[in-house]
Amino acid sequence: MAEHRTRDEPRQQPASTGAADARTIEQTITRQSLKAKDHVEAATYLNGLNDVDIGRALKGKKAAQIAAINATAETSPGLGKGSNVDKLTKRP
C-alpha cells in the first residue's frame, strides 16, 4: 500500500536500534577523525568507546599520532588526565 502524505510532511524514519546505532556512529566519526588527523575530535570520540573498540581504532596507527591524541586528551576540557582515552594512549 502506498504511503499517503502531503508534500510538506516529512517521511517517517525507520525505528532506531538506539545504542547500536550510536556506537556505530561514534566508531565512524572516530575513524574519520583519525584519518583526518583531527586529534581533538578523535580524542573526544575515542573516549566514548569501550577499551576494546579504542584498541581496534588505534591499531596500526603511528606512535606519533597516538602521542598527539594523548597530549590532546590530557589538555582538552571534558577529557583531561585520567580520562579513558588518556589512560589507553599513554606510552609505557
Short mmCIF file of N, CA, C and O in Angstrom, two decimals:
data_model
loop_
_atom_site.label_atom_id
_atom_site.label_comp_id
_atom_site.label_asym_id
_atom_site.label_seq_id
_atom_site.Cartn_x
_atom_site.Cartn_y
_atom_site.Cartn_z
N MET A 1 0.85 -1.16 0.00
CA MET A 1 0.00 0.00 0.00
C MET A 1 0.90 1.24 0.00
O MET A 1 1.86 1.31 0.75
N ALA A 2 0.59 2.18 -0.81
CA ALA A 2 1.39 3.41 -0.94
C ALA A 2 1.17 4.31 0.27
O ALA A 2 0.08 4.36 0.84
N GLU A 3 2.22 5.02 0.61
CA GLU A 3 2.15 5.97 1.72
C GLU A 3 1.51 7.26 1.21
O GLU A 3 1.92 7.80 0.19
N HIS A 4 0.50 7.73 1.92
CA HIS A 4 -0.17 8.97 1.53
C HIS A 4 0.24 10.07 2.50
O HIS A 4 0.07 9.94 3.70
N ARG A 5 0.82 11.12 1.98
CA ARG A 5 1.23 12.24 2.80
C ARG A 5 1.22 13.49 1.95
O ARG A 5 1.29 13.42 0.73
N THR A 6 1.12 14.62 2.61
CA THR A 6 1.17 15.87 1.85
C THR A 6 2.62 16.16 1.53
O THR A 6 3.54 15.58 2.11
N ARG A 7 2.84 17.08 0.62
CA ARG A 7 4.19 17.43 0.19
C ARG A 7 5.06 17.94 1.34
O ARG A 7 6.26 17.71 1.36
N ASP A 8 4.47 18.61 2.31
CA ASP A 8 5.24 19.20 3.40
C ASP A 8 5.46 18.26 4.58
O ASP A 8 6.21 18.58 5.49
N GLU A 9 4.83 17.12 4.56
CA GLU A 9 5.02 16.18 5.67
C GLU A 9 6.33 15.40 5.47
O GLU A 9 6.59 14.91 4.38
N PRO A 10 7.14 15.33 6.52
CA PRO A 10 8.39 14.57 6.38
C PRO A 10 8.10 13.07 6.32
O PRO A 10 7.08 12.61 6.82
N ARG A 11 8.98 12.34 5.69
CA ARG A 11 8.85 10.88 5.65
C ARG A 11 9.14 10.33 7.03
O ARG A 11 9.96 10.87 7.76
N GLN A 12 8.49 9.25 7.34
CA GLN A 12 8.76 8.57 8.61
C GLN A 12 10.12 7.90 8.52
O GLN A 12 10.43 7.24 7.53
N GLN A 13 10.94 8.09 9.53
CA GLN A 13 12.24 7.44 9.59
C GLN A 13 12.06 6.06 10.22
O GLN A 13 11.23 5.88 11.10
N PRO A 14 12.86 5.09 9.78
CA PRO A 14 12.75 3.77 10.41
C PRO A 14 13.14 3.85 11.87
O PRO A 14 13.94 4.71 12.26
N ALA A 15 12.57 2.99 12.67
CA ALA A 15 12.88 2.97 14.10
C ALA A 15 14.36 2.70 14.30
O ALA A 15 14.96 1.84 13.65
N SER A 16 14.96 3.43 15.20
CA SER A 16 16.38 3.27 15.52
C SER A 16 16.56 2.11 16.48
O SER A 16 15.70 1.82 17.30
N THR A 17 17.71 1.48 16.41
CA THR A 17 18.02 0.43 17.36
C THR A 17 18.73 1.02 18.57
O THR A 17 19.19 0.31 19.43
N GLY A 18 18.83 2.33 18.64
CA GLY A 18 19.34 3.01 19.83
C GLY A 18 20.83 2.89 20.02
O GLY A 18 21.60 3.45 19.26
N ALA A 19 21.23 2.16 21.04
CA ALA A 19 22.63 2.09 21.43
C ALA A 19 23.52 1.55 20.31
O ALA A 19 24.63 2.03 20.12
N ALA A 20 23.04 0.58 19.57
CA ALA A 20 23.84 0.02 18.48
C ALA A 20 24.11 1.07 17.41
O ALA A 20 25.22 1.16 16.90
N ASP A 21 23.09 1.86 17.09
CA ASP A 21 23.28 2.93 16.10
C ASP A 21 24.24 3.98 16.61
O ASP A 21 25.11 4.45 15.87
N ALA A 22 24.12 4.37 17.86
CA ALA A 22 25.00 5.38 18.45
C ALA A 22 26.44 4.89 18.45
O ALA A 22 27.36 5.65 18.12
N ARG A 23 26.64 3.63 18.77
CA ARG A 23 28.01 3.07 18.78
C ARG A 23 28.59 3.08 17.37
O ARG A 23 29.75 3.46 17.18
N THR A 24 27.81 2.70 16.39
CA THR A 24 28.27 2.70 15.01
C THR A 24 28.63 4.11 14.56
O THR A 24 29.65 4.32 13.90
N ILE A 25 27.83 5.08 14.93
CA ILE A 25 28.10 6.47 14.58
C ILE A 25 29.40 6.94 15.24
O ILE A 25 30.25 7.54 14.59
N GLU A 26 29.57 6.63 16.53
CA GLU A 26 30.80 7.01 17.23
C GLU A 26 32.03 6.38 16.58
O GLU A 26 33.06 7.03 16.41
N GLN A 27 31.93 5.11 16.21
CA GLN A 27 33.05 4.43 15.57
C GLN A 27 33.37 5.05 14.22
O GLN A 27 34.54 5.23 13.87
N THR A 28 32.35 5.39 13.46
CA THR A 28 32.56 6.01 12.15
C THR A 28 33.22 7.37 12.28
O THR A 28 34.19 7.68 11.57
N ILE A 29 32.72 8.20 13.19
CA ILE A 29 33.31 9.52 13.40
C ILE A 29 34.75 9.38 13.89
O ILE A 29 35.63 10.13 13.47
N THR A 30 35.00 8.42 14.76
CA THR A 30 36.35 8.18 15.25
C THR A 30 37.29 7.84 14.10
O THR A 30 38.37 8.42 13.98
N ARG A 31 36.88 6.91 13.24
CA ARG A 31 37.73 6.52 12.08
C ARG A 31 38.00 7.72 11.19
O ARG A 31 39.13 7.94 10.74
N GLN A 32 36.96 8.52 10.91
CA GLN A 32 37.13 9.69 10.05
C GLN A 32 38.07 10.71 10.70
O GLN A 32 38.90 11.31 10.02
N SER A 33 37.94 10.90 12.00
CA SER A 33 38.80 11.85 12.71
C SER A 33 40.25 11.40 12.71
O SER A 33 41.16 12.20 12.54
N LEU A 34 40.46 10.11 12.92
CA LEU A 34 41.82 9.58 12.91
C LEU A 34 42.44 9.72 11.52
O LEU A 34 43.60 10.10 11.39
N LYS A 35 41.65 9.43 10.51
CA LYS A 35 42.15 9.55 9.14
C LYS A 35 42.51 10.99 8.80
O LYS A 35 43.52 11.26 8.17
N ALA A 36 41.69 11.93 9.28
CA ALA A 36 41.92 13.36 9.01
C ALA A 36 42.95 13.97 9.97
O ALA A 36 43.32 15.13 9.82
N LYS A 37 43.39 13.15 10.94
CA LYS A 37 44.33 13.61 11.97
C LYS A 37 43.78 14.80 12.75
O LYS A 37 44.51 15.71 13.13
N ASP A 38 42.47 14.75 13.00
CA ASP A 38 41.80 15.73 13.85
C ASP A 38 41.86 15.17 15.26
O ASP A 38 40.99 14.43 15.69
N HIS A 39 42.92 15.51 15.98
CA HIS A 39 43.18 14.88 17.27
C HIS A 39 42.16 15.26 18.35
O HIS A 39 41.87 14.45 19.22
N VAL A 40 41.61 16.45 18.27
CA VAL A 40 40.61 16.85 19.26
C VAL A 40 39.36 15.99 19.10
O VAL A 40 38.86 15.41 20.07
N GLU A 41 38.85 15.91 17.88
CA GLU A 41 37.65 15.11 17.65
C GLU A 41 37.93 13.63 17.89
O GLU A 41 37.12 12.92 18.49
N ALA A 42 39.10 13.16 17.46
CA ALA A 42 39.44 11.75 17.67
C ALA A 42 39.49 11.42 19.16
O ALA A 42 38.92 10.41 19.59
N ALA A 43 40.14 12.26 19.95
CA ALA A 43 40.22 12.01 21.39
C ALA A 43 38.84 12.01 22.03
O ALA A 43 38.52 11.17 22.87
N THR A 44 38.00 12.95 21.62
CA THR A 44 36.66 13.06 22.18
C THR A 44 35.85 11.80 21.89
O THR A 44 35.22 11.23 22.79
N TYR A 45 35.85 11.36 20.64
CA TYR A 45 35.06 10.18 20.28
C TYR A 45 35.69 8.89 20.76
O TYR A 45 34.98 7.95 21.13
N LEU A 46 37.01 8.81 20.77
CA LEU A 46 37.66 7.62 21.33
C LEU A 46 37.27 7.45 22.78
O LEU A 46 37.02 6.34 23.24
N ASN A 47 37.20 8.54 23.51
CA ASN A 47 36.87 8.48 24.93
C ASN A 47 35.48 7.89 25.17
O ASN A 47 35.23 7.29 26.21
N GLY A 48 34.59 8.01 24.20
CA GLY A 48 33.25 7.46 24.34
C GLY A 48 33.15 5.98 24.01
O GLY A 48 32.12 5.36 24.24
N LEU A 49 34.23 5.41 23.48
CA LEU A 49 34.22 4.00 23.12
C LEU A 49 34.71 3.15 24.29
O LEU A 49 35.36 3.64 25.21
N ASN A 50 34.45 1.86 24.22
CA ASN A 50 34.96 0.97 25.26
C ASN A 50 36.43 0.64 24.95
O ASN A 50 36.95 0.96 23.88
N ASP A 51 37.10 0.01 25.90
CA ASP A 51 38.54 -0.26 25.78
C ASP A 51 38.88 -1.07 24.53
O ASP A 51 39.86 -0.78 23.84
N VAL A 52 38.07 -2.08 24.23
CA VAL A 52 38.33 -2.93 23.06
C VAL A 52 38.21 -2.12 21.77
O VAL A 52 39.07 -2.22 20.89
N ASP A 53 37.16 -1.31 21.66
CA ASP A 53 36.97 -0.50 20.45
C ASP A 53 38.06 0.56 20.30
O ASP A 53 38.48 0.87 19.19
N ILE A 54 38.53 1.12 21.43
CA ILE A 54 39.63 2.08 21.36
C ILE A 54 40.87 1.38 20.82
O ILE A 54 41.56 1.89 19.93
N GLY A 55 41.16 0.20 21.33
CA GLY A 55 42.31 -0.58 20.85
C GLY A 55 42.22 -0.88 19.36
O GLY A 55 43.19 -0.74 18.63
N ARG A 56 41.02 -1.25 18.91
CA ARG A 56 40.82 -1.52 17.48
C ARG A 56 41.03 -0.26 16.64
O ARG A 56 41.63 -0.31 15.57
N ALA A 57 40.50 0.86 17.13
CA ALA A 57 40.61 2.12 16.38
C ALA A 57 42.06 2.57 16.26
O ALA A 57 42.46 3.14 15.25
N LEU A 58 42.86 2.30 17.28
CA LEU A 58 44.25 2.75 17.28
C LEU A 58 45.22 1.75 16.66
O LEU A 58 46.37 2.08 16.40
N LYS A 59 44.74 0.54 16.40
CA LYS A 59 45.60 -0.49 15.83
C LYS A 59 46.18 -0.02 14.50
O LYS A 59 45.47 0.46 13.62
N GLY A 60 47.49 -0.11 14.38
CA GLY A 60 48.16 0.27 13.14
C GLY A 60 48.48 1.76 13.03
O GLY A 60 49.09 2.18 12.06
N LYS A 61 48.05 2.55 14.00
CA LYS A 61 48.36 3.99 13.97
C LYS A 61 49.79 4.20 14.41
O LYS A 61 50.32 3.47 15.24
N LYS A 62 50.42 5.21 13.87
CA LYS A 62 51.80 5.52 14.22
C LYS A 62 51.88 6.04 15.64
O LYS A 62 50.96 6.69 16.15
N ALA A 63 53.02 5.78 16.28
CA ALA A 63 53.24 6.21 17.66
C ALA A 63 53.07 7.72 17.80
O ALA A 63 52.54 8.19 18.81
N ALA A 64 53.49 8.47 16.81
CA ALA A 64 53.39 9.93 16.87
C ALA A 64 51.92 10.38 16.90
O ALA A 64 51.58 11.32 17.62
N GLN A 65 51.06 9.70 16.14
CA GLN A 65 49.65 10.07 16.14
C GLN A 65 49.02 9.71 17.49
O GLN A 65 48.24 10.49 18.04
N ILE A 66 49.36 8.56 18.03
CA ILE A 66 48.81 8.17 19.33
C ILE A 66 49.29 9.14 20.41
O ILE A 66 48.52 9.54 21.28
N ALA A 67 50.55 9.55 20.34
CA ALA A 67 51.08 10.52 21.30
C ALA A 67 50.35 11.86 21.18
O ALA A 67 50.06 12.51 22.20
N ALA A 68 50.04 12.27 19.97
CA ALA A 68 49.32 13.53 19.76
C ALA A 68 47.90 13.44 20.33
O ALA A 68 47.40 14.40 20.93
N ILE A 69 47.27 12.29 20.17
CA ILE A 69 45.93 12.09 20.73
C ILE A 69 46.00 12.14 22.25
O ILE A 69 45.17 12.75 22.91
N ASN A 70 47.03 11.50 22.82
CA ASN A 70 47.19 11.52 24.27
C ASN A 70 47.41 12.94 24.79
O ASN A 70 46.79 13.35 25.77
N ALA A 71 48.27 13.69 24.12
CA ALA A 71 48.53 15.08 24.54
C ALA A 71 47.25 15.91 24.47
O ALA A 71 46.98 16.73 25.35
N THR A 72 46.48 15.69 23.42
CA THR A 72 45.21 16.40 23.27
C THR A 72 44.24 16.00 24.38
O THR A 72 43.59 16.86 24.98
N ALA A 73 44.16 14.70 24.66
CA ALA A 73 43.25 14.22 25.70
C ALA A 73 43.60 14.82 27.06
O ALA A 73 42.71 15.20 27.82
N GLU A 74 44.88 14.92 27.35
CA GLU A 74 45.31 15.44 28.65
C GLU A 74 44.94 16.91 28.85
O GLU A 74 44.76 17.35 29.98
N THR A 75 44.84 17.65 27.77
CA THR A 75 44.61 19.10 27.89
C THR A 75 43.21 19.55 27.46
O THR A 75 42.90 20.73 27.58
N SER A 76 42.41 18.63 26.97
CA SER A 76 41.08 19.01 26.47
C SER A 76 40.05 19.08 27.59
O SER A 76 39.97 18.16 28.41
N PRO A 77 39.26 20.16 27.60
CA PRO A 77 38.16 20.23 28.58
C PRO A 77 37.21 19.06 28.36
O PRO A 77 36.91 18.68 27.23
N GLY A 78 36.79 18.46 29.44
CA GLY A 78 35.88 17.32 29.34
C GLY A 78 36.60 15.99 29.25
O GLY A 78 35.99 14.94 29.40
N LEU A 79 37.89 16.02 29.00
CA LEU A 79 38.68 14.79 28.98
C LEU A 79 39.68 14.86 30.13
O LEU A 79 39.38 14.51 31.23
N GLY A 80 40.87 15.33 29.85
CA GLY A 80 41.87 15.54 30.89
C GLY A 80 42.62 14.29 31.29
O GLY A 80 42.35 13.18 30.83
N LYS A 81 43.59 14.49 32.18
CA LYS A 81 44.38 13.37 32.69
C LYS A 81 43.45 12.44 33.45
O LYS A 81 42.59 12.88 34.20
N GLY A 82 43.63 11.18 33.21
CA GLY A 82 42.79 10.19 33.87
C GLY A 82 41.57 9.77 33.07
O GLY A 82 40.89 8.82 33.45
N SER A 83 41.30 10.48 31.96
CA SER A 83 40.17 10.06 31.12
C SER A 83 40.51 8.71 30.48
O SER A 83 41.67 8.30 30.42
N ASN A 84 39.51 8.02 30.02
CA ASN A 84 39.72 6.71 29.41
C ASN A 84 40.70 6.77 28.25
O ASN A 84 41.62 5.97 28.16
N VAL A 85 40.53 7.74 27.37
CA VAL A 85 41.42 7.85 26.22
C VAL A 85 42.83 8.22 26.66
O VAL A 85 43.82 7.75 26.08
N ASP A 86 42.97 9.01 27.71
CA ASP A 86 44.29 9.34 28.23
C ASP A 86 44.99 8.07 28.71
O ASP A 86 46.14 7.82 28.36
N LYS A 87 44.29 7.26 29.49
CA LYS A 87 44.89 6.03 30.03
C LYS A 87 45.30 5.06 28.93
O LYS A 87 46.34 4.43 29.00
N LEU A 88 44.46 4.96 27.90
CA LEU A 88 44.69 3.95 26.86
C LEU A 88 45.65 4.42 25.75
O LEU A 88 46.00 3.62 24.88
N THR A 89 46.06 5.67 25.78
CA THR A 89 47.01 6.13 24.77
C THR A 89 48.37 6.49 25.38
O THR A 89 49.25 6.94 24.67
N LYS A 90 48.54 6.27 26.67
CA LYS A 90 49.83 6.54 27.31
C LYS A 90 50.85 5.50 26.85
O LYS A 90 50.55 4.34 26.74
N ARG A 91 52.06 6.00 26.61
CA ARG A 91 53.16 5.09 26.27
C ARG A 91 53.75 4.56 27.57
O ARG A 91 53.93 5.31 28.51
N PRO A 92 54.08 3.28 27.61
CA PRO A 92 54.69 2.71 28.85
C PRO A 92 56.07 3.26 29.09
O PRO A 92 56.73 3.77 28.26
#
